Short mmCIF file of C-alpha atoms (C1' of nucleotides) in Angstrom, two decimals:
data_model
loop_
_atom_site.label_atom_id
_atom_site.label_comp_id
_atom_site.label_asym_id
_atom_site.label_seq_id
_atom_site.Cartn_x
_atom_site.Cartn_y
_atom_site.Cartn_z
CA MET F 1 -5.63 -25.83 -57.18
CA LYS F 2 -6.67 -26.69 -60.71
CA GLU F 3 -9.51 -28.93 -59.06
CA LEU F 4 -10.83 -25.87 -57.21
CA GLU F 5 -10.37 -23.54 -60.34
CA LYS F 6 -12.67 -25.82 -62.41
CA SER F 7 -14.89 -26.29 -59.44
CA THR F 8 -15.51 -22.29 -59.40
CA GLU F 9 -15.75 -22.17 -63.14
CA LEU F 10 -18.42 -24.76 -62.99
CA LYS F 11 -20.21 -23.39 -60.17
CA ILE F 12 -20.51 -20.09 -62.13
CA LEU F 13 -21.84 -21.91 -65.29
CA GLU F 14 -24.39 -23.79 -63.39
CA ALA F 15 -25.57 -20.70 -61.53
CA ALA F 16 -25.58 -18.68 -64.82
CA LYS F 17 -27.24 -21.51 -66.64
CA LEU F 18 -30.14 -21.38 -64.11
CA GLU F 19 -30.35 -17.65 -64.25
CA PHE F 20 -30.24 -17.05 -68.00
CA ILE F 21 -32.69 -19.95 -68.81
CA THR F 22 -35.31 -18.77 -65.93
CA LYS F 23 -34.91 -15.07 -66.73
CA GLY F 24 -33.54 -14.67 -70.40
CA PHE F 25 -30.61 -12.54 -71.30
CA ASP F 26 -32.07 -9.38 -70.70
CA GLY F 27 -33.78 -10.39 -67.31
CA ALA F 28 -30.75 -12.20 -65.76
CA ARG F 29 -28.58 -10.53 -63.35
CA MET F 30 -24.76 -10.82 -62.67
CA GLN F 31 -25.22 -10.07 -59.08
CA GLN F 32 -27.89 -12.86 -58.86
CA ILE F 33 -25.61 -15.18 -60.73
CA ALA F 34 -22.66 -14.38 -58.29
CA THR F 35 -24.97 -14.87 -55.39
CA LYS F 36 -26.32 -18.19 -56.42
CA ALA F 37 -22.70 -19.38 -57.21
CA GLY F 38 -21.76 -18.30 -53.72
CA ILE F 39 -18.91 -15.99 -54.83
CA ASN F 40 -18.01 -12.12 -55.43
CA LYS F 41 -19.46 -10.45 -58.75
CA ALA F 42 -16.16 -9.42 -59.58
CA LEU F 43 -14.90 -13.04 -59.93
CA LEU F 44 -17.55 -13.32 -62.65
CA HIS F 45 -15.89 -10.97 -64.86
CA TYR F 46 -12.39 -12.51 -63.72
CA TYR F 47 -13.55 -15.91 -65.30
CA PHE F 48 -15.77 -14.46 -68.09
CA ARG F 49 -14.93 -10.82 -69.15
CA ASN F 50 -18.64 -9.71 -69.36
CA LYS F 51 -22.26 -10.65 -69.39
CA GLU F 52 -22.21 -11.47 -73.04
CA ASN F 53 -19.25 -13.94 -72.80
CA LEU F 54 -20.81 -15.73 -69.91
CA PHE F 55 -23.99 -15.89 -71.93
CA LYS F 56 -22.44 -17.41 -74.93
CA ALA F 57 -20.70 -20.04 -72.84
CA VAL F 58 -23.93 -20.97 -71.34
CA PHE F 59 -25.94 -20.88 -74.49
CA GLY F 60 -23.24 -22.98 -76.22
CA ASN F 61 -23.52 -25.44 -73.58
CA VAL F 62 -27.08 -26.06 -73.77
CA PHE F 63 -28.14 -25.58 -77.26
CA GLY F 64 -26.90 -29.21 -78.05
CA ASP F 65 -29.94 -30.39 -75.79
CA PHE F 66 -32.62 -28.90 -77.96
CA PHE F 67 -31.57 -30.82 -80.97
CA PRO F 68 -31.45 -34.18 -79.70
CA LYS F 69 -28.16 -36.20 -79.52
CA ILE F 70 -30.35 -39.00 -79.53
CA MET F 71 -29.80 -39.03 -83.33
CA THR F 72 -27.14 -41.16 -82.39
CA THR F 73 -29.73 -43.72 -81.73
CA PHE F 74 -30.75 -43.88 -85.27
CA GLN F 75 -27.11 -45.20 -86.25
CA SER F 76 -27.87 -48.25 -84.10
CA GLU F 77 -28.85 -51.58 -85.37
CA LEU F 78 -32.49 -51.62 -84.38
CA SER F 79 -35.28 -51.81 -86.95
CA PHE F 80 -36.60 -48.44 -88.15
CA PHE F 81 -39.77 -48.61 -86.22
CA GLU F 82 -37.74 -49.33 -82.89
CA LYS F 83 -35.45 -46.50 -83.72
CA LEU F 84 -38.62 -44.19 -84.17
CA ARG F 85 -39.89 -45.24 -81.04
CA PHE F 86 -36.67 -44.89 -79.10
CA PHE F 87 -36.39 -41.35 -80.47
CA ILE F 88 -39.82 -40.24 -79.52
CA ASP F 89 -39.61 -41.52 -76.12
CA GLY F 90 -36.09 -40.37 -75.42
CA TYR F 91 -36.68 -36.87 -76.82
CA ILE F 92 -39.93 -36.36 -74.74
CA ASN F 93 -37.93 -37.32 -71.70
CA VAL F 94 -35.14 -34.96 -72.26
CA LEU F 95 -37.57 -32.17 -72.86
CA ASN F 96 -39.79 -33.03 -69.92
CA LYS F 97 -36.52 -32.93 -67.75
CA ASN F 98 -35.57 -29.30 -69.08
CA PRO F 99 -38.97 -27.82 -69.75
CA LYS F 100 -37.90 -24.23 -69.86
CA LEU F 101 -34.99 -24.84 -72.26
CA PRO F 102 -36.76 -24.93 -75.52
CA VAL F 103 -38.48 -21.52 -74.91
CA PHE F 104 -35.33 -19.89 -73.71
CA ILE F 105 -33.36 -21.05 -76.95
CA LEU F 106 -35.97 -20.02 -79.24
CA HIS F 107 -36.56 -16.75 -77.55
CA GLU F 108 -32.84 -15.92 -77.61
CA ILE F 109 -32.31 -16.90 -81.14
CA GLN F 110 -35.28 -14.87 -82.23
CA HIS F 111 -33.69 -11.81 -80.63
CA ARG F 112 -30.01 -12.43 -81.54
CA PRO F 113 -30.21 -14.71 -84.86
CA GLU F 114 -26.11 -14.65 -84.80
CA LEU F 115 -26.26 -16.81 -81.90
CA LEU F 116 -27.66 -19.68 -84.07
CA LEU F 117 -25.01 -20.02 -86.75
CA ASN F 118 -22.36 -20.26 -84.18
CA SER F 119 -24.07 -22.80 -82.28
CA LEU F 120 -25.09 -25.00 -85.40
CA LYS F 121 -21.35 -24.89 -86.40
CA GLU F 122 -20.47 -26.24 -82.88
CA GLN F 123 -23.03 -28.86 -82.82
CA GLY F 124 -22.85 -31.14 -85.77
CA VAL F 125 -26.65 -30.96 -86.56
CA ASN F 126 -27.24 -32.69 -89.69
CA PRO F 127 -30.90 -33.67 -90.30
CA LYS F 128 -29.64 -34.88 -93.72
CA ILE F 129 -28.33 -38.10 -92.19
CA ILE F 130 -31.72 -39.22 -90.75
CA ALA F 131 -33.57 -37.61 -93.68
CA GLY F 132 -31.41 -39.76 -96.05
CA MET F 133 -31.98 -42.92 -94.03
CA VAL F 134 -35.92 -42.41 -94.12
CA GLU F 135 -35.66 -41.88 -97.73
CA ALA F 136 -33.71 -45.07 -98.14
CA GLU F 137 -36.31 -47.12 -96.48
CA MET F 138 -38.94 -45.44 -98.87
CA VAL F 139 -37.01 -46.47 -101.78
CA LYS F 140 -36.48 -49.89 -100.50
CA GLY F 141 -40.13 -50.04 -100.32
CA SER F 142 -40.58 -50.63 -96.82
CA LEU F 143 -42.46 -47.22 -96.08
CA LYS F 144 -45.01 -45.20 -98.07
CA PRO F 145 -43.24 -42.39 -100.03
CA VAL F 146 -44.11 -39.08 -98.23
CA PRO F 147 -42.31 -35.74 -98.09
CA VAL F 148 -39.58 -36.35 -95.51
CA ALA F 149 -38.87 -32.74 -94.47
CA HIS F 150 -42.45 -32.26 -93.51
CA LEU F 151 -42.36 -35.79 -91.73
CA LEU F 152 -39.26 -34.85 -89.81
CA VAL F 153 -40.70 -31.45 -88.97
CA ASN F 154 -44.03 -33.07 -87.81
CA MET F 155 -42.07 -35.32 -85.55
CA LEU F 156 -40.32 -32.67 -83.80
CA SER F 157 -43.28 -30.38 -83.65
CA MET F 158 -45.37 -33.17 -81.84
CA CYS F 159 -42.54 -33.71 -79.43
CA ILE F 160 -41.33 -30.34 -78.73
CA PHE F 161 -44.37 -28.16 -78.87
CA PRO F 162 -46.56 -29.76 -76.01
CA VAL F 163 -43.64 -29.04 -73.71
CA VAL F 164 -43.05 -25.62 -74.96
CA ALA F 165 -46.55 -24.68 -74.34
CA ALA F 166 -46.99 -26.78 -71.19
CA PRO F 167 -48.25 -23.78 -68.85
CA ILE F 168 -50.86 -23.13 -71.45
CA MET F 169 -51.87 -26.69 -71.91
CA ARG F 170 -51.74 -27.58 -68.39
CA GLU F 171 -54.42 -24.81 -67.62
CA VAL F 172 -56.55 -24.97 -70.81
CA LEU F 173 -56.57 -28.71 -71.12
CA PHE F 174 -56.21 -29.97 -67.50
CA ASP F 175 -57.38 -27.19 -65.43
CA GLY F 176 -54.03 -26.81 -63.98
CA ASN F 177 -53.63 -30.21 -62.73
CA GLU F 178 -49.85 -31.16 -63.08
CA LYS F 179 -50.38 -34.91 -62.80
CA LYS F 180 -53.03 -34.85 -65.57
CA TYR F 181 -50.39 -33.13 -67.86
CA LYS F 182 -47.71 -35.40 -67.13
CA ASN F 183 -49.87 -38.33 -67.71
CA PHE F 184 -50.70 -36.75 -71.11
CA LEU F 185 -47.02 -36.22 -71.88
CA GLU F 186 -46.57 -40.11 -71.07
CA GLU F 187 -49.20 -41.13 -73.28
CA ARG F 188 -47.91 -38.87 -76.00
CA LYS F 189 -45.00 -41.33 -76.52
CA GLN F 190 -47.41 -43.90 -77.81
CA TYR F 191 -49.65 -41.67 -79.61
CA VAL F 192 -47.05 -39.55 -81.61
CA TYR F 193 -45.60 -42.87 -82.42
CA GLU F 194 -48.85 -44.23 -83.76
CA PHE F 195 -49.44 -40.93 -85.42
CA ILE F 196 -46.24 -41.18 -87.50
CA ILE F 197 -46.51 -44.78 -88.24
CA ASN F 198 -50.01 -44.13 -89.69
CA THR F 199 -48.73 -41.79 -92.18
CA ILE F 200 -45.73 -43.99 -93.34
CA LYS F 201 -46.80 -47.53 -92.88
CA LYS F 202 -47.72 -49.30 -96.15
CA MET H 1 -60.37 15.63 -78.75
CA LYS H 2 -61.64 12.26 -78.12
CA GLU H 3 -60.31 11.32 -81.74
CA LEU H 4 -56.99 12.75 -80.76
CA GLU H 5 -57.11 11.00 -77.28
CA LYS H 6 -57.61 7.71 -78.81
CA SER H 7 -55.13 8.32 -81.51
CA THR H 8 -52.34 8.91 -79.05
CA GLU H 9 -53.36 5.97 -77.05
CA LEU H 10 -53.33 3.81 -80.12
CA LYS H 11 -50.09 5.19 -81.24
CA ILE H 12 -48.54 4.32 -77.95
CA LEU H 13 -50.06 0.70 -78.01
CA GLU H 14 -48.93 0.22 -81.44
CA ALA H 15 -45.23 1.05 -80.68
CA ALA H 16 -45.35 -0.67 -77.47
CA LYS H 17 -46.66 -3.79 -79.09
CA LEU H 18 -43.76 -3.58 -81.65
CA GLU H 19 -41.20 -2.98 -78.93
CA PHE H 20 -42.38 -5.62 -76.50
CA ILE H 21 -42.91 -8.21 -79.02
CA THR H 22 -39.27 -7.72 -80.62
CA LYS H 23 -37.46 -7.13 -77.39
CA GLY H 24 -39.59 -8.95 -74.59
CA PHE H 25 -40.52 -7.39 -71.37
CA ASP H 26 -36.96 -6.94 -69.73
CA GLY H 27 -35.42 -5.85 -73.19
CA ALA H 28 -38.02 -3.34 -74.04
CA ARG H 29 -37.27 0.38 -73.09
CA MET H 30 -39.85 2.94 -72.23
CA GLN H 31 -38.01 5.72 -74.01
CA GLN H 32 -37.79 3.60 -77.14
CA ILE H 33 -41.57 3.17 -77.09
CA ALA H 34 -42.18 6.86 -76.41
CA THR H 35 -39.72 7.68 -79.46
CA LYS H 36 -41.52 5.16 -81.96
CA ALA H 37 -44.86 6.81 -81.07
CA GLY H 38 -43.36 10.19 -81.35
CA ILE H 39 -44.23 11.37 -78.20
CA ASN H 40 -42.59 12.20 -74.75
CA LYS H 41 -41.66 9.50 -72.29
CA ALA H 42 -43.55 11.06 -69.42
CA LEU H 43 -46.72 10.69 -71.50
CA LEU H 44 -46.51 7.23 -71.54
CA HIS H 45 -46.89 7.25 -67.75
CA TYR H 46 -49.95 9.55 -68.26
CA TYR H 47 -51.81 6.96 -70.29
CA PHE H 48 -50.39 4.09 -68.49
CA ARG H 49 -49.13 4.46 -64.98
CA ASN H 50 -46.11 2.28 -65.52
CA LYS H 51 -44.28 -0.32 -67.80
CA GLU H 52 -46.12 -3.31 -65.95
CA ASN H 53 -49.54 -1.70 -67.04
CA LEU H 54 -48.54 -0.85 -70.51
CA PHE H 55 -47.24 -4.37 -70.98
CA LYS H 56 -50.17 -6.18 -69.63
CA ALA H 57 -52.28 -3.92 -72.05
CA VAL H 58 -50.36 -5.07 -74.94
CA PHE H 59 -50.14 -8.76 -73.83
CA GLY H 60 -54.08 -8.66 -73.40
CA ASN H 61 -54.33 -7.26 -76.92
CA VAL H 62 -52.13 -9.85 -78.77
CA PHE H 63 -53.02 -13.15 -76.59
CA GLY H 64 -55.99 -13.76 -78.47
CA ASP H 65 -54.18 -14.14 -81.82
CA PHE H 66 -52.13 -16.88 -80.37
CA PHE H 67 -55.14 -19.30 -79.82
CA PRO H 68 -56.99 -18.82 -83.13
CA LYS H 69 -60.14 -16.96 -83.42
CA ILE H 70 -60.65 -18.84 -86.48
CA MET H 71 -62.20 -21.61 -84.37
CA THR H 72 -65.48 -19.71 -85.37
CA THR H 73 -64.87 -21.31 -88.66
CA PHE H 74 -65.75 -24.62 -86.87
CA GLN H 75 -69.20 -23.31 -86.30
CA SER H 76 -69.90 -22.89 -90.04
CA GLU H 77 -72.03 -25.22 -92.12
CA LEU H 78 -69.15 -26.53 -93.95
CA SER H 79 -68.26 -30.32 -93.93
CA PHE H 80 -65.86 -31.61 -91.26
CA PHE H 81 -62.87 -32.00 -93.56
CA GLU H 82 -63.60 -28.62 -94.96
CA LYS H 83 -63.54 -27.00 -91.78
CA LEU H 84 -60.20 -29.04 -91.20
CA ARG H 85 -58.77 -27.40 -94.07
CA PHE H 86 -59.98 -23.79 -93.37
CA PHE H 87 -58.48 -24.00 -89.84
CA ILE H 88 -55.03 -25.17 -90.84
CA ASP H 89 -54.71 -22.79 -93.71
CA GLY H 90 -56.08 -19.74 -91.89
CA TYR H 91 -53.96 -20.50 -88.99
CA ILE H 92 -50.62 -21.01 -90.68
CA ASN H 93 -51.39 -17.72 -92.38
CA VAL H 94 -52.00 -15.82 -89.23
CA LEU H 95 -48.84 -17.17 -87.53
CA ASN H 96 -46.78 -16.41 -90.75
CA LYS H 97 -48.10 -12.89 -90.67
CA ASN H 98 -46.88 -12.45 -86.86
CA PRO H 99 -43.99 -14.98 -86.88
CA LYS H 100 -42.56 -13.32 -83.52
CA LEU H 101 -45.73 -13.32 -81.67
CA PRO H 102 -45.83 -17.21 -80.37
CA VAL H 103 -42.32 -17.01 -78.88
CA PHE H 104 -43.09 -13.68 -77.24
CA ILE H 105 -46.36 -15.22 -75.63
CA LEU H 106 -44.75 -18.45 -74.60
CA HIS H 107 -41.52 -16.51 -73.15
CA GLU H 108 -43.65 -14.26 -71.01
CA ILE H 109 -46.01 -16.65 -70.04
CA GLN H 110 -43.09 -19.01 -68.76
CA HIS H 111 -41.47 -16.15 -66.77
CA ARG H 112 -44.83 -14.72 -65.16
CA PRO H 113 -47.45 -17.39 -65.15
CA GLU H 114 -50.05 -15.10 -63.77
CA LEU H 115 -50.38 -13.47 -67.11
CA LEU H 116 -51.96 -16.57 -68.41
CA LEU H 117 -54.65 -16.80 -66.14
CA ASN H 118 -56.08 -13.58 -66.68
CA SER H 119 -55.67 -13.59 -70.55
CA LEU H 120 -57.45 -17.06 -70.70
CA LYS H 121 -60.62 -15.49 -68.68
CA GLU H 122 -60.52 -12.47 -71.05
CA GLN H 123 -60.47 -14.67 -74.09
CA GLY H 124 -63.09 -17.23 -74.06
CA VAL H 125 -60.66 -20.03 -74.96
CA ASN H 126 -62.63 -23.14 -74.95
CA PRO H 127 -61.16 -26.32 -76.97
CA LYS H 128 -63.85 -28.28 -75.52
CA ILE H 129 -66.28 -27.11 -78.23
CA ILE H 130 -64.21 -28.28 -80.84
CA ALA H 131 -63.28 -31.43 -78.92
CA GLY H 132 -66.77 -32.18 -78.48
CA MET H 133 -67.41 -31.94 -82.18
CA VAL H 134 -64.82 -33.93 -83.20
CA GLU H 135 -65.89 -36.72 -80.76
CA ALA H 136 -69.46 -36.40 -82.30
CA GLU H 137 -68.12 -37.10 -85.54
CA MET H 138 -66.38 -40.26 -84.34
CA VAL H 139 -69.31 -41.57 -82.61
CA LYS H 140 -71.51 -40.92 -85.49
CA GLY H 141 -68.83 -43.15 -87.29
CA SER H 142 -67.58 -40.73 -90.04
CA LEU H 143 -64.13 -40.77 -88.31
CA LYS H 144 -61.80 -43.32 -86.66
CA PRO H 145 -62.01 -43.01 -82.77
CA VAL H 146 -58.80 -41.42 -81.58
CA PRO H 147 -57.76 -39.69 -78.44
CA VAL H 148 -59.29 -36.16 -79.31
CA ALA H 149 -56.76 -34.23 -77.02
CA HIS H 150 -53.83 -35.55 -78.85
CA LEU H 151 -55.22 -35.12 -82.09
CA LEU H 152 -55.84 -31.50 -81.49
CA VAL H 153 -52.41 -30.92 -79.85
CA ASN H 154 -50.92 -32.61 -82.98
CA MET H 155 -52.68 -30.33 -85.21
CA LEU H 156 -51.80 -27.09 -83.01
CA SER H 157 -48.10 -28.44 -82.85
CA MET H 158 -47.67 -28.99 -86.59
CA CYS H 159 -49.08 -25.49 -87.29
CA ILE H 160 -47.28 -23.48 -84.59
CA PHE H 161 -44.03 -24.98 -84.30
CA PRO H 162 -42.41 -24.45 -87.73
CA VAL H 163 -43.36 -20.83 -87.26
CA VAL H 164 -41.86 -20.71 -83.71
CA ALA H 165 -38.69 -22.34 -84.86
CA ALA H 166 -38.61 -20.51 -88.07
CA PRO H 167 -34.94 -19.25 -87.72
CA ILE H 168 -33.61 -22.61 -87.02
CA MET H 169 -35.35 -24.28 -89.91
CA ARG H 170 -34.69 -21.85 -92.28
CA GLU H 171 -30.91 -22.41 -91.71
CA VAL H 172 -30.65 -26.08 -91.00
CA LEU H 173 -33.21 -27.16 -93.64
CA PHE H 174 -32.90 -24.56 -96.35
CA ASP H 175 -29.50 -23.02 -95.91
CA GLY H 176 -31.11 -19.71 -94.89
CA ASN H 177 -32.88 -19.48 -98.02
CA GLU H 178 -36.07 -17.37 -97.08
CA LYS H 179 -38.00 -18.30 -100.23
CA LYS H 180 -37.56 -21.94 -99.64
CA TYR H 181 -38.74 -21.71 -95.98
CA LYS H 182 -41.78 -19.64 -97.21
CA ASN H 183 -42.65 -22.16 -99.91
CA PHE H 184 -42.10 -24.94 -97.36
CA LEU H 185 -44.86 -23.25 -95.07
CA GLU H 186 -47.22 -23.16 -98.22
CA GLU H 187 -46.59 -26.91 -98.71
CA ARG H 188 -47.35 -27.54 -94.86
CA LYS H 189 -51.21 -26.34 -95.46
CA GLN H 190 -51.49 -29.48 -97.78
CA TYR H 191 -49.38 -31.84 -95.91
CA VAL H 192 -50.42 -30.96 -92.36
CA TYR H 193 -54.06 -31.67 -93.59
CA GLU H 194 -53.11 -34.89 -95.35
CA PHE H 195 -51.25 -36.13 -92.08
CA ILE H 196 -54.27 -35.33 -89.95
CA ILE H 197 -56.75 -36.89 -92.41
CA ASN H 198 -54.48 -40.21 -92.51
CA THR H 199 -55.12 -40.61 -88.75
CA ILE H 200 -58.89 -40.01 -88.54
CA LYS H 201 -60.35 -41.27 -91.91
CA LYS H 202 -61.71 -44.52 -91.98
"C1'" DA S 1 -62.70 36.48 -73.15
"C1'" DT S 2 -61.85 34.13 -68.89
"C1'" DT S 3 -61.69 30.10 -66.50
"C1'" DA S 4 -61.24 25.15 -65.99
"C1'" DA S 5 -59.68 21.04 -67.22
"C1'" DT S 6 -56.77 17.76 -70.10
"C1'" DT S 7 -52.79 17.03 -72.51
"C1'" DT S 8 -48.01 17.21 -73.50
"C1'" DT S 9 -43.25 18.54 -72.43
"C1'" DG S 10 -38.40 19.29 -70.53
"C1'" DA S 11 -35.89 18.76 -66.81
"C1'" DC S 12 -34.74 16.08 -62.96
"C1'" DC S 13 -34.40 12.10 -59.52
"C1'" DA S 14 -33.34 7.55 -57.32
"C1'" DT S 15 -32.11 3.44 -58.17
"C1'" DC S 16 -30.12 -0.42 -60.48
"C1'" DT S 17 -26.74 -2.73 -63.29
"C1'" DG S 18 -22.46 -4.10 -65.76
"C1'" DG S 19 -18.15 -3.34 -64.92
"C1'" DT S 20 -13.47 -1.74 -63.00
"C1'" DT S 21 -9.72 -1.48 -59.59
"C1'" DA S 22 -6.61 -1.87 -56.06
"C1'" DA S 23 -5.75 -4.39 -52.50
"C1'" DA S 24 -5.94 -8.81 -49.94
"C1'" DC S 25 -5.39 -13.93 -49.84
"C1'" DC S 26 -3.26 -18.14 -50.59
"C1'" DA S 27 -0.82 -21.75 -52.44
"C1'" DT S 28 3.48 -22.91 -54.75
"C1'" DT S 29 8.28 -22.18 -55.88
"C1'" DT S 30 12.91 -20.78 -54.53
"C1'" DA U 1 10.74 -16.98 -45.07
"C1'" DA U 2 10.42 -14.26 -49.08
"C1'" DA U 3 9.07 -13.73 -53.69
"C1'" DT U 4 5.71 -15.08 -57.34
"C1'" DG U 5 1.34 -15.81 -59.61
"C1'" DG U 6 -3.14 -16.97 -59.83
"C1'" DT U 7 -7.52 -16.10 -57.10
"C1'" DT U 8 -10.96 -13.42 -54.44
"C1'" DT U 9 -12.74 -9.59 -52.46
"C1'" DA U 10 -14.71 -4.89 -51.00
"C1'" DA U 11 -15.26 -0.47 -52.63
"C1'" DC U 12 -16.47 2.18 -56.22
"C1'" DC U 13 -18.07 4.26 -60.99
"C1'" DA U 14 -20.41 5.68 -65.16
"C1'" DG U 15 -24.28 5.02 -67.46
"C1'" DA U 16 -28.91 3.55 -68.36
"C1'" DT U 17 -33.48 3.34 -66.78
"C1'" DG U 18 -38.23 3.64 -64.88
"C1'" DG U 19 -40.42 6.94 -62.83
"C1'" DT U 20 -41.87 12.11 -61.25
"C1'" DC U 21 -43.04 16.96 -61.13
"C1'" DA U 22 -44.08 21.45 -62.13
"C1'" DA U 23 -44.92 24.11 -65.72
"C1'" DA U 24 -46.37 25.01 -70.51
"C1'" DA U 25 -49.75 24.03 -74.12
"C1'" DT U 26 -53.99 22.96 -75.72
"C1'" DT U 27 -58.80 22.32 -75.70
"C1'" DA U 28 -63.41 22.70 -73.58
"C1'" DA U 29 -66.80 25.11 -70.58
"C1'" DT U 30 -68.76 29.31 -68.68
#
DNA sequence: ATTAATTTTGACCATCTGGTTAAACCATTT
DNA sequence: AAATGGTTTAACCAGATGGTCAAAATTAAT
């Protein structure tokens, strides 16, 4: 019975995730979520009191994917440059598998800033660990000293933006050819890495 | 009379722009637009048949601001590096003045791809001019040869993303301190420039 | 000044949407 | 087998929302 319970709740969450991410909070329809989940609409309200609650549940679930868990990679025993490579590679992969997620997050945060603070607390997002590590390398002398905040932002920008703006790029740069775009994303794993390296390699 | 006519239409468009950009298509309310414009709701439908029409008018108006007109700067007589500086500086300024615009554009495009193709036709967006120019400099030998598409995307990424993700950065990087964030954006004009230069300077 | 055309309004409508309720269903316990 | 407690459903509701319409107001033409 608890199996079934969980299964229903999960079905709802999955359906809701799909609906919310593709349509946004305002565009999402409770009926549609119910239908996708294969249940009655009233059952949604039985599990999650209202739309707001359901949304928050979904948002909380997916927020973590935006700021990468891959950060744990950074605590491994690899060399700094290997870590960098792993990070870029993995992050572009994750984003590419959930291409609509970033815009969803950014859009909802822009309209309801309160979502952010809660989600940040729940996730243990702390760029300071990484920042500290990079700075350490610089002090050690193995990297050129550059402003770390900008370095990190540049790295994230170059990974995230091409996914966020995918529809535009596909069209403007590659005449709507999906394969060319995907190929471009693959190439990026290498070039973003080189780009960063260029800036910090002594 | 034509003065007044235009004035009403403009009042509507301004109000609609504000409403659509802050709330998105689905979140925007016709009544709210009418109120903001200081007119009757029925008058909206008199000027623009329906919500869809009004939206398209607004979207068409603002789309151009996302891909910079500043590109014209690139056709000036400045040196390549000066052009680069001008572009980055100007673009970050524009985005900073309309911080909600990029997410609005990206969100709507993601949900209604057909918007994109129309808007692209209306605007004369052609990165190929710039790409060609950069390539020319490389052939000439004044720049290191790097993949131009990636270079341009990197440049745009580093300018746009920090604005798009402003709420998150302000919080995560600067503990919600607006001044620090603004200052960061100012610094970027310099650092993004240096980052790019690092990659292409021989 | 009268007519004609355009612009603006208040009242109204059909539909959609989130949410509720009371009853039915079902598994477990007694 | 009867009672219990959680789960699911069909039917329904109130409010919001995009959109319409006929009449009023304003401007332009004769």
